[in-house]
Short mmCIF file of C-alpha atoms in Angstrom, two decimals:
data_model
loop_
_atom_site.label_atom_id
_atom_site.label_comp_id
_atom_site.label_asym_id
_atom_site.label_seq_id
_atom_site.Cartn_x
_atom_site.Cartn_y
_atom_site.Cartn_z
CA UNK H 139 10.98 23.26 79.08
CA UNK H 140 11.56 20.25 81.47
CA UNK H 141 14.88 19.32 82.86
CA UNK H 142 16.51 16.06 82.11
CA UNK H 143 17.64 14.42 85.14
CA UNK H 144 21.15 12.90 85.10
CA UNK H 145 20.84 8.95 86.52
CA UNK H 146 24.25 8.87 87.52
CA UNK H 147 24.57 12.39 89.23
CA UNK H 148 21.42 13.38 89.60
CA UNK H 149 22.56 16.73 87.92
CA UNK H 150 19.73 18.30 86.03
CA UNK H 151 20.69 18.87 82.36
CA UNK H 152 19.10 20.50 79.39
CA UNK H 153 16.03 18.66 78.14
CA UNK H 154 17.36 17.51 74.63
CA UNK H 155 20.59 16.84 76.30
CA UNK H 156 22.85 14.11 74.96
CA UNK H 157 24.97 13.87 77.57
CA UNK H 158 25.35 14.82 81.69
CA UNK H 159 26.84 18.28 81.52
CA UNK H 160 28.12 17.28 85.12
CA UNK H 161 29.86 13.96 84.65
CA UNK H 162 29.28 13.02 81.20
CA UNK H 163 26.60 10.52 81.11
CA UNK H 164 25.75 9.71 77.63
CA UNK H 165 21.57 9.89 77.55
CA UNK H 166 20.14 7.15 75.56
CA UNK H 167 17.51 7.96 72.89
CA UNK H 168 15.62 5.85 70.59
CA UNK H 169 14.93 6.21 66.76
CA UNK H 170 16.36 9.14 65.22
CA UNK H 171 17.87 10.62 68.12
CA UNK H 172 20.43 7.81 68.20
CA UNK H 173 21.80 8.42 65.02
CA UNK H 174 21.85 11.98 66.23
CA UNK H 175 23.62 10.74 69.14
CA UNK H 176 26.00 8.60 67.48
CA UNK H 177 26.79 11.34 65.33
CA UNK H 178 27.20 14.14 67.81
CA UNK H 179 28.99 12.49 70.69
CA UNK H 180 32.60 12.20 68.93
CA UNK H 181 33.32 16.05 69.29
CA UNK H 182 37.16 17.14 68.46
CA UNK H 183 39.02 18.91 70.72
CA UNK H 184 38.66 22.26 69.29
CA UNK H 185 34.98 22.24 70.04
CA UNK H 186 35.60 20.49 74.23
CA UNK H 187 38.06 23.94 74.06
CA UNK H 188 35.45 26.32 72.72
CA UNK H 189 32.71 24.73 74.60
CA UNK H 190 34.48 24.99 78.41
CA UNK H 191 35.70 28.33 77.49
CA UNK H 192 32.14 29.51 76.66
CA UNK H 193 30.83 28.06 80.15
CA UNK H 194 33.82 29.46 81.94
CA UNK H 195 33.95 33.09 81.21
CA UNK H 196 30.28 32.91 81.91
CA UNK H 197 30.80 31.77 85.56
CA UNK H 198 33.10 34.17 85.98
CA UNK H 199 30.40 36.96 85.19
CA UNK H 200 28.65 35.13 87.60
CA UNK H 201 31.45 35.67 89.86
CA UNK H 202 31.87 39.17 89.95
CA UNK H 203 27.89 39.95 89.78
CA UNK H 204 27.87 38.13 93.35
CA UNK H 205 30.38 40.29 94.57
CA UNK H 206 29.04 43.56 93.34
CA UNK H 207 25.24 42.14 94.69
CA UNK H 208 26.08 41.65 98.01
CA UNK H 209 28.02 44.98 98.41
CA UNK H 210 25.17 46.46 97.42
CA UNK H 211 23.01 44.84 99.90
CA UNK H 212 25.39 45.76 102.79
CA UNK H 213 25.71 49.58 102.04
CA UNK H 214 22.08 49.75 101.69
CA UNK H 215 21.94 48.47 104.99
CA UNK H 216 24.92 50.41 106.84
CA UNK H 217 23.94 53.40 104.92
CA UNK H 218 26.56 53.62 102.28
CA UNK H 219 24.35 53.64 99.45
CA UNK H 220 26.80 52.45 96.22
CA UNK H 221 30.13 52.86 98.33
CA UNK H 222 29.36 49.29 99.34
CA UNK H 223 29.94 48.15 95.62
CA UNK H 224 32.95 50.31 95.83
CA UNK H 225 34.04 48.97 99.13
CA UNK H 226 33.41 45.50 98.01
CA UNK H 227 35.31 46.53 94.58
CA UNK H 228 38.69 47.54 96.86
CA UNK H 229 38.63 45.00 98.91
CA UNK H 230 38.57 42.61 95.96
CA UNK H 231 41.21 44.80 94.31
CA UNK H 232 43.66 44.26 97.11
CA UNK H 233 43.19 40.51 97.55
CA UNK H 234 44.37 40.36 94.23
CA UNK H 235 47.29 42.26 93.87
CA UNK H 236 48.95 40.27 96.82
CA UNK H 237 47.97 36.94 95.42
CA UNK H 238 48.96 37.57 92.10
CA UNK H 239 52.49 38.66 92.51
CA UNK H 240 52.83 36.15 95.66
CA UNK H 241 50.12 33.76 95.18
CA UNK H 242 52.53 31.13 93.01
CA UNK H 243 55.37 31.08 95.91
CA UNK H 244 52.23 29.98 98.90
CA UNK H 245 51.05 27.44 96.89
CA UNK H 246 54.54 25.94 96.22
CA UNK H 247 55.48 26.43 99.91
CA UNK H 248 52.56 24.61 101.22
CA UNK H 249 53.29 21.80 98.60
CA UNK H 250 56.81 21.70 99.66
CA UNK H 251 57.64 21.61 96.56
CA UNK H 252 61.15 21.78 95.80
CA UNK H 253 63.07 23.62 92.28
CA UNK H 254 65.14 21.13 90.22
CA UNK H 255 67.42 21.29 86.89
CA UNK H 256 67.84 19.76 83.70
CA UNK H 257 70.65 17.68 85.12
CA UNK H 258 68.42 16.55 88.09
CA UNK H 259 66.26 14.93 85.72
CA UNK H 260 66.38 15.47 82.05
CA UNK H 261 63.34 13.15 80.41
CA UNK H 262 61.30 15.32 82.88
CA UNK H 263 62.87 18.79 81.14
CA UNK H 264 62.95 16.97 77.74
CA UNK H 265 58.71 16.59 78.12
CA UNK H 266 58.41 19.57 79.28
CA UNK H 267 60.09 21.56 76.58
CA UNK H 268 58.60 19.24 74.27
CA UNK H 269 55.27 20.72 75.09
CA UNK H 270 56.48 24.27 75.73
CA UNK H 271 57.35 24.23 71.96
CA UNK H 272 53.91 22.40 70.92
CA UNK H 273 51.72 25.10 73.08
CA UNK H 274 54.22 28.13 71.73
CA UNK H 275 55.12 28.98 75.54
CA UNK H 276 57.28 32.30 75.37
CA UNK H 277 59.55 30.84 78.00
CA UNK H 278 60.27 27.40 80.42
CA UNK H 279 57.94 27.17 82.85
CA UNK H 280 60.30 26.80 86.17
CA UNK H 281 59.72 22.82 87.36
CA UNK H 282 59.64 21.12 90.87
CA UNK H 283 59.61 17.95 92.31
CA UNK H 284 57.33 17.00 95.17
CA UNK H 285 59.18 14.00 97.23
CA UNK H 286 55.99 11.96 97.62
CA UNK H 287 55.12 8.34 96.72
CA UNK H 288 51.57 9.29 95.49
CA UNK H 289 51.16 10.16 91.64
CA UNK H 290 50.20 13.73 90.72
CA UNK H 291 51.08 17.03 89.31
CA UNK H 292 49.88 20.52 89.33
CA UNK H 293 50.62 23.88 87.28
CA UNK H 294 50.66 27.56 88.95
CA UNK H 295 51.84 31.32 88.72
CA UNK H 296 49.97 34.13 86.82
CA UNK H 297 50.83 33.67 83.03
CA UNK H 298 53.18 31.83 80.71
CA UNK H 299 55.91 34.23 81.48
CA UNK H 300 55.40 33.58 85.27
CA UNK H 301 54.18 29.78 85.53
CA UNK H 302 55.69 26.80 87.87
CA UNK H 303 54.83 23.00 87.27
CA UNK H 304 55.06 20.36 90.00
CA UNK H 305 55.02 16.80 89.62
CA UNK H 306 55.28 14.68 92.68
CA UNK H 307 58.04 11.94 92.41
CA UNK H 308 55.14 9.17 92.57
CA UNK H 309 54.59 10.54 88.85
CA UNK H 310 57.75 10.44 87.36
CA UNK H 311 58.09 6.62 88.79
CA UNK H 312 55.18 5.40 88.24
CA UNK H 313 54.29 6.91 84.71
CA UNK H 314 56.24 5.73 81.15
CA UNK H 315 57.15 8.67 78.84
CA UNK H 316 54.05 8.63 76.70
CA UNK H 317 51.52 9.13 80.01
CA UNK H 318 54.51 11.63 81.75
CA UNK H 319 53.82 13.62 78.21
CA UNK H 320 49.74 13.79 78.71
CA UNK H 321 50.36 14.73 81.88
CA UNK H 322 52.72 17.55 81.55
CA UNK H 323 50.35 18.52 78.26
CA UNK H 324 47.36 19.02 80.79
CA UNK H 325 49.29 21.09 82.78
CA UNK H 326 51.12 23.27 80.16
CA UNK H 327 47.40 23.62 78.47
CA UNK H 328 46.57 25.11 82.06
CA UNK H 329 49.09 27.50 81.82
CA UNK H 330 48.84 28.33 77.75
CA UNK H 331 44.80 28.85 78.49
CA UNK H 332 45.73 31.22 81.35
CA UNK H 333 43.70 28.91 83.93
CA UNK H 334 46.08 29.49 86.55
CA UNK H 335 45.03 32.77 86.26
CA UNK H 336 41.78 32.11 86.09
CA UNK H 337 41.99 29.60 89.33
CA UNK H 338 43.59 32.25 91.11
CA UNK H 339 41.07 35.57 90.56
CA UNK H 340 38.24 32.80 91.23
CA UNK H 341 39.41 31.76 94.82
CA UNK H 342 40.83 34.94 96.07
CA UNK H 343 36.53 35.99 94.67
CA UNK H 344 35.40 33.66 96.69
CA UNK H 345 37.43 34.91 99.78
CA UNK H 346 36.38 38.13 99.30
CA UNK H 347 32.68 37.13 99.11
CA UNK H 348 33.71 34.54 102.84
CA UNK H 349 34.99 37.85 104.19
CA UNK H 350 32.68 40.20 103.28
CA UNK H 351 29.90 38.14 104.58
CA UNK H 352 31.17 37.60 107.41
CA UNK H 353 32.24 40.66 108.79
CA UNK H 354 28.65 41.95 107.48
CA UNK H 355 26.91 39.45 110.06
CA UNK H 356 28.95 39.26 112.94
CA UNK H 357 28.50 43.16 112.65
CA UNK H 358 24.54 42.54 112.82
CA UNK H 359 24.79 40.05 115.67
CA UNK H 360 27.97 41.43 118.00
CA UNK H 361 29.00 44.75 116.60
CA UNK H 362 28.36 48.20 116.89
CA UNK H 363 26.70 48.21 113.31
CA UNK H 364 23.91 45.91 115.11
CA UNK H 365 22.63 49.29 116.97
CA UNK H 366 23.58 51.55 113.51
CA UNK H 367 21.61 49.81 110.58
CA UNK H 368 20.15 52.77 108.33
CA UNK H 369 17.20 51.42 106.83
CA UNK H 370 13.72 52.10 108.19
CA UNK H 371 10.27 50.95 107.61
CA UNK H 372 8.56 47.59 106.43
CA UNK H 373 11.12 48.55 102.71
CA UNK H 374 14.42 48.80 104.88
CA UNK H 375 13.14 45.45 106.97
CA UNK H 376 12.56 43.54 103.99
CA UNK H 377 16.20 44.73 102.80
CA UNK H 378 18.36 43.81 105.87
CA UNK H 379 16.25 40.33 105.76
CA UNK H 380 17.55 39.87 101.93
CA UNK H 381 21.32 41.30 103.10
CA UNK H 382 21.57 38.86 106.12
CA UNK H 383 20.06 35.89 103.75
CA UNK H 384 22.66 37.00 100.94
CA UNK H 385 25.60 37.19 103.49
CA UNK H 386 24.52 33.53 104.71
CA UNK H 387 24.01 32.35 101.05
CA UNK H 388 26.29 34.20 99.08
CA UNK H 389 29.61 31.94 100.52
CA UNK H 390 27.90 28.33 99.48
CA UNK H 391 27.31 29.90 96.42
CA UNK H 392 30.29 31.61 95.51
CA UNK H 393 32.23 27.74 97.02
CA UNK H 394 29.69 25.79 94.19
CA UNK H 395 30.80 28.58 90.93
CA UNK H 396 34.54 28.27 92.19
CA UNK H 397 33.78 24.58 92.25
CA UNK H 398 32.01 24.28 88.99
CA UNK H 399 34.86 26.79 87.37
CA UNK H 400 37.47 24.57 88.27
CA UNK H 401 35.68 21.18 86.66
CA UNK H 402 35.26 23.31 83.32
CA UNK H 403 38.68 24.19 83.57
CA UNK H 404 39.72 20.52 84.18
CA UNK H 405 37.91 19.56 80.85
CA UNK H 406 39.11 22.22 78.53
CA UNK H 407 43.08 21.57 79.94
CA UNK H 408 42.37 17.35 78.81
CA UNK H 409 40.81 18.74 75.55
CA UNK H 410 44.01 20.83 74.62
CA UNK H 411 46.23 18.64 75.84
CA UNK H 412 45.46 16.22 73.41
CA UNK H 413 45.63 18.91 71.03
CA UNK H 414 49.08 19.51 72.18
CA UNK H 415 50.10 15.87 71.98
CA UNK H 416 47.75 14.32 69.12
CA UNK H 417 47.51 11.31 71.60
CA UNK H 418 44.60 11.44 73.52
CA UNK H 419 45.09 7.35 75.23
CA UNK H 420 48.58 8.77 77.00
CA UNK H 421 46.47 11.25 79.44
CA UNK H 422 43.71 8.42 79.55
CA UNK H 423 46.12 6.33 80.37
CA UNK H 424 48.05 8.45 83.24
CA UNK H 425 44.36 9.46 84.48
CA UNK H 426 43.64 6.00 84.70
CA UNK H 427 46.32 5.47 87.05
CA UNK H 428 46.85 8.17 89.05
CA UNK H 429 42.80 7.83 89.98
CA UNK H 430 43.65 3.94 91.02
CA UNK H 431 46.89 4.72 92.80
CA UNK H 432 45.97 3.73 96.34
CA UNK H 433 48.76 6.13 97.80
CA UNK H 434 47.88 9.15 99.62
CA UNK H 435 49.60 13.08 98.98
CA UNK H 436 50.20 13.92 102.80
CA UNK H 437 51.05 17.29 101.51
CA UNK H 438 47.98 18.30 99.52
CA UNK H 439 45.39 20.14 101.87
CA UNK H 440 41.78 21.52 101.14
CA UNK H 441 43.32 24.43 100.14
CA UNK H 442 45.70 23.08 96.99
CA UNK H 443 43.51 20.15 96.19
CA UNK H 444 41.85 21.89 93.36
CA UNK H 445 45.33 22.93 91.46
CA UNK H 446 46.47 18.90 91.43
CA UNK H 447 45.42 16.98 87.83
CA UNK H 448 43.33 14.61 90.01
CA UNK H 449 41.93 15.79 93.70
CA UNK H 450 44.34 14.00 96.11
CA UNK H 451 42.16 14.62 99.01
CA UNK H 452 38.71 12.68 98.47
CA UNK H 453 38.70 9.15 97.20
CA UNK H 454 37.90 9.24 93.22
CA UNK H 455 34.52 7.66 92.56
CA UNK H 456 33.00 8.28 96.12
CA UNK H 457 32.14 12.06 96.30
CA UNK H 458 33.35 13.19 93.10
CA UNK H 459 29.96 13.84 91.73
CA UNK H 460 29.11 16.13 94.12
CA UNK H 461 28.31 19.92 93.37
CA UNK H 462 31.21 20.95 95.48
CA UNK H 463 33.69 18.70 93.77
CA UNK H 464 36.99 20.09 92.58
CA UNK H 465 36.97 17.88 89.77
CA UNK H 466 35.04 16.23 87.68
CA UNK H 467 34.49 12.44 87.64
CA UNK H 468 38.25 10.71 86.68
CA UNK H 469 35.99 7.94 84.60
CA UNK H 470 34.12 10.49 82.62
CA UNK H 471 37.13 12.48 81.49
CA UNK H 472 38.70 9.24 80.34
CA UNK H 473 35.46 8.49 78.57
CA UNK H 474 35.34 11.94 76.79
CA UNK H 475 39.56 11.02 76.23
CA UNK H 476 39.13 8.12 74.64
CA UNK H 477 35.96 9.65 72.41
CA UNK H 478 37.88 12.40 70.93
CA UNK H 479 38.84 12.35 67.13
CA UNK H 480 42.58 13.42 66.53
#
């Protein structure tokens, strides 16, 4: 079956596609197929939620095969048989247990992101327990205020009983009430749909894959293990060639899953927080201008850019339709926005 070629993107698709699974192209067709089109293209946003979550867990798997693959690889090669998978398992393990109880705190740190109270600024609590109540949040998720010019928000912690939201104070000056709401709906949705859980186990992953690969072929090139590799004969060279290739390949490709994970993500949190808000033109709306908002974040870094509701650190439109984009295209998710039936 042949691939259908995005125009915009360039992102191959699905050849009966009917629109860019990348950046949401809608593919014309003639005849029948555009009454199919016309007819298929208005999804609700139960089926963007079912659809991302589908694609999501499935990158995940993806994930954790990479992990388990190139362990494999490197105790064939040092001669630990399956205790590489093991290894690799641990190493994982420990990652994250110390990001998930302390991951949260970093993030807000490095944001400078500072706690407030209801009488600090109450329509800010008043949307936000708005939409605690419309996602059934067990408790408040604690709030902080970033003091920077530059519209944006993000959503962290480990699950809705341990969840922070940060809005810079750009957003609340910049946004009326009804886009404030869509915005603090995406992030709630983020937090109801346990993606900052999900953001988390994905990027301390992809360190583990960085740091396994790494110390696997600086070992081969400056270490001890360079004079110690186990496997012999024309089998054990074609193995070390596929370990070394793996450890070179394994980091771009674990950087493009986390990067596709978090543009799934991205969609499914817009899908339910209309579903939160029944009012799907308020995010479009607050999209619409935090994308045009010519105001930098001089605190968001290459590190946090993923976690804000629109990537503060490259210019929306230029690069956002590459593969190792944080986010999906800003004009496509108001497109798919303003599609939606409520």
């Amino acid at each position: 079956m042949g691939k259908l070629v995005c125009p915009r993107c360039g992102y191959e698709n699905k050849e009966n596609a009917l629109y860019c699974n990348l950046c949401g192209h809608i593919f014309r067709y003639e005849g029948k197929r555009r009454k199919l089109q016309r007819l298929q293209t208005r999804r609700s946003f139960y089926d963007e939620i079912e659809r991302n979550k589908r694609k999501s867990y499935f990158l995940m798997m993806l994930f954790g095969f990479l992990v388990v693959v190139l362990g494999y690889l490197i105790g064939q090669v040092w001669g630990l048989g399956y205790y590489g998978v093991v290894i690799a398992g641990v190493i994982a393990l420990i990652m994250l247990l110390v990001s998930y109880y302390r991951g949260d705190e970093v993030v807000l740190a490095l944001s400078r992101a500072k706690r407030v109270y209801y009488e600090d600024d109450p329509r800010l609590f008043n949307v936000v327990e708005e939409m605690k109540i419309a996602a059934g949040l067990p408790t408040l998720p604690k709030i902080y205020i970033i003091e920077d010019t530059a519209p944006n928000a993000f959503a962290t912690g480990r699950d809705p009983w341990h969840a922070s939201i940060a809005v810079t104070r750009g957003l609340l000056n910049k946004l009326n009430r009804e886009e404030l709401q869509g915005v603090i709906a995406h992030e709630i949705s983020h937090i109801r749909n346990y993606d900052i859980r999900f953001a988390m186990i994905a990027g301390i992953l992809l360190g583990v894959v960085a740091m396994i690969s790494d110390a696997f072929l600086r070992s081969m090139f400056y270490g001890r293990r360079k004079r110690k590799v186990s496997v012999k004969g024309q089998g054990g060279v074609v193995i070390l060639v596929i370990a070394i290739l793996a450890a070179i390949l394994a980091p771009i490709f674990a950087k493009l899953l986390q990067m596709a994970i978090s543009r799934k993500r991205e969609f499914l949190a817009d899908a339910s927080a209309v579903e939160l808000t029944r009012n799907p033109r308020g995010l479009a709306n607050a999209l619409r201008k935090i994308a045009s908002d010519p105001e930098p974040l001089e605190v968001a870094n290459r590190a946090t850019q993923h976690l804000y509701i629109v990537n503060p650190v490259k210019k929306i439109g230029m690069k956002a339709k590459s593969l190792f984009s944080t986010h999906p295209p800003t004009e496509a998710r108001i497109r798919i926005l303003e599609s939606m039936v409520v």
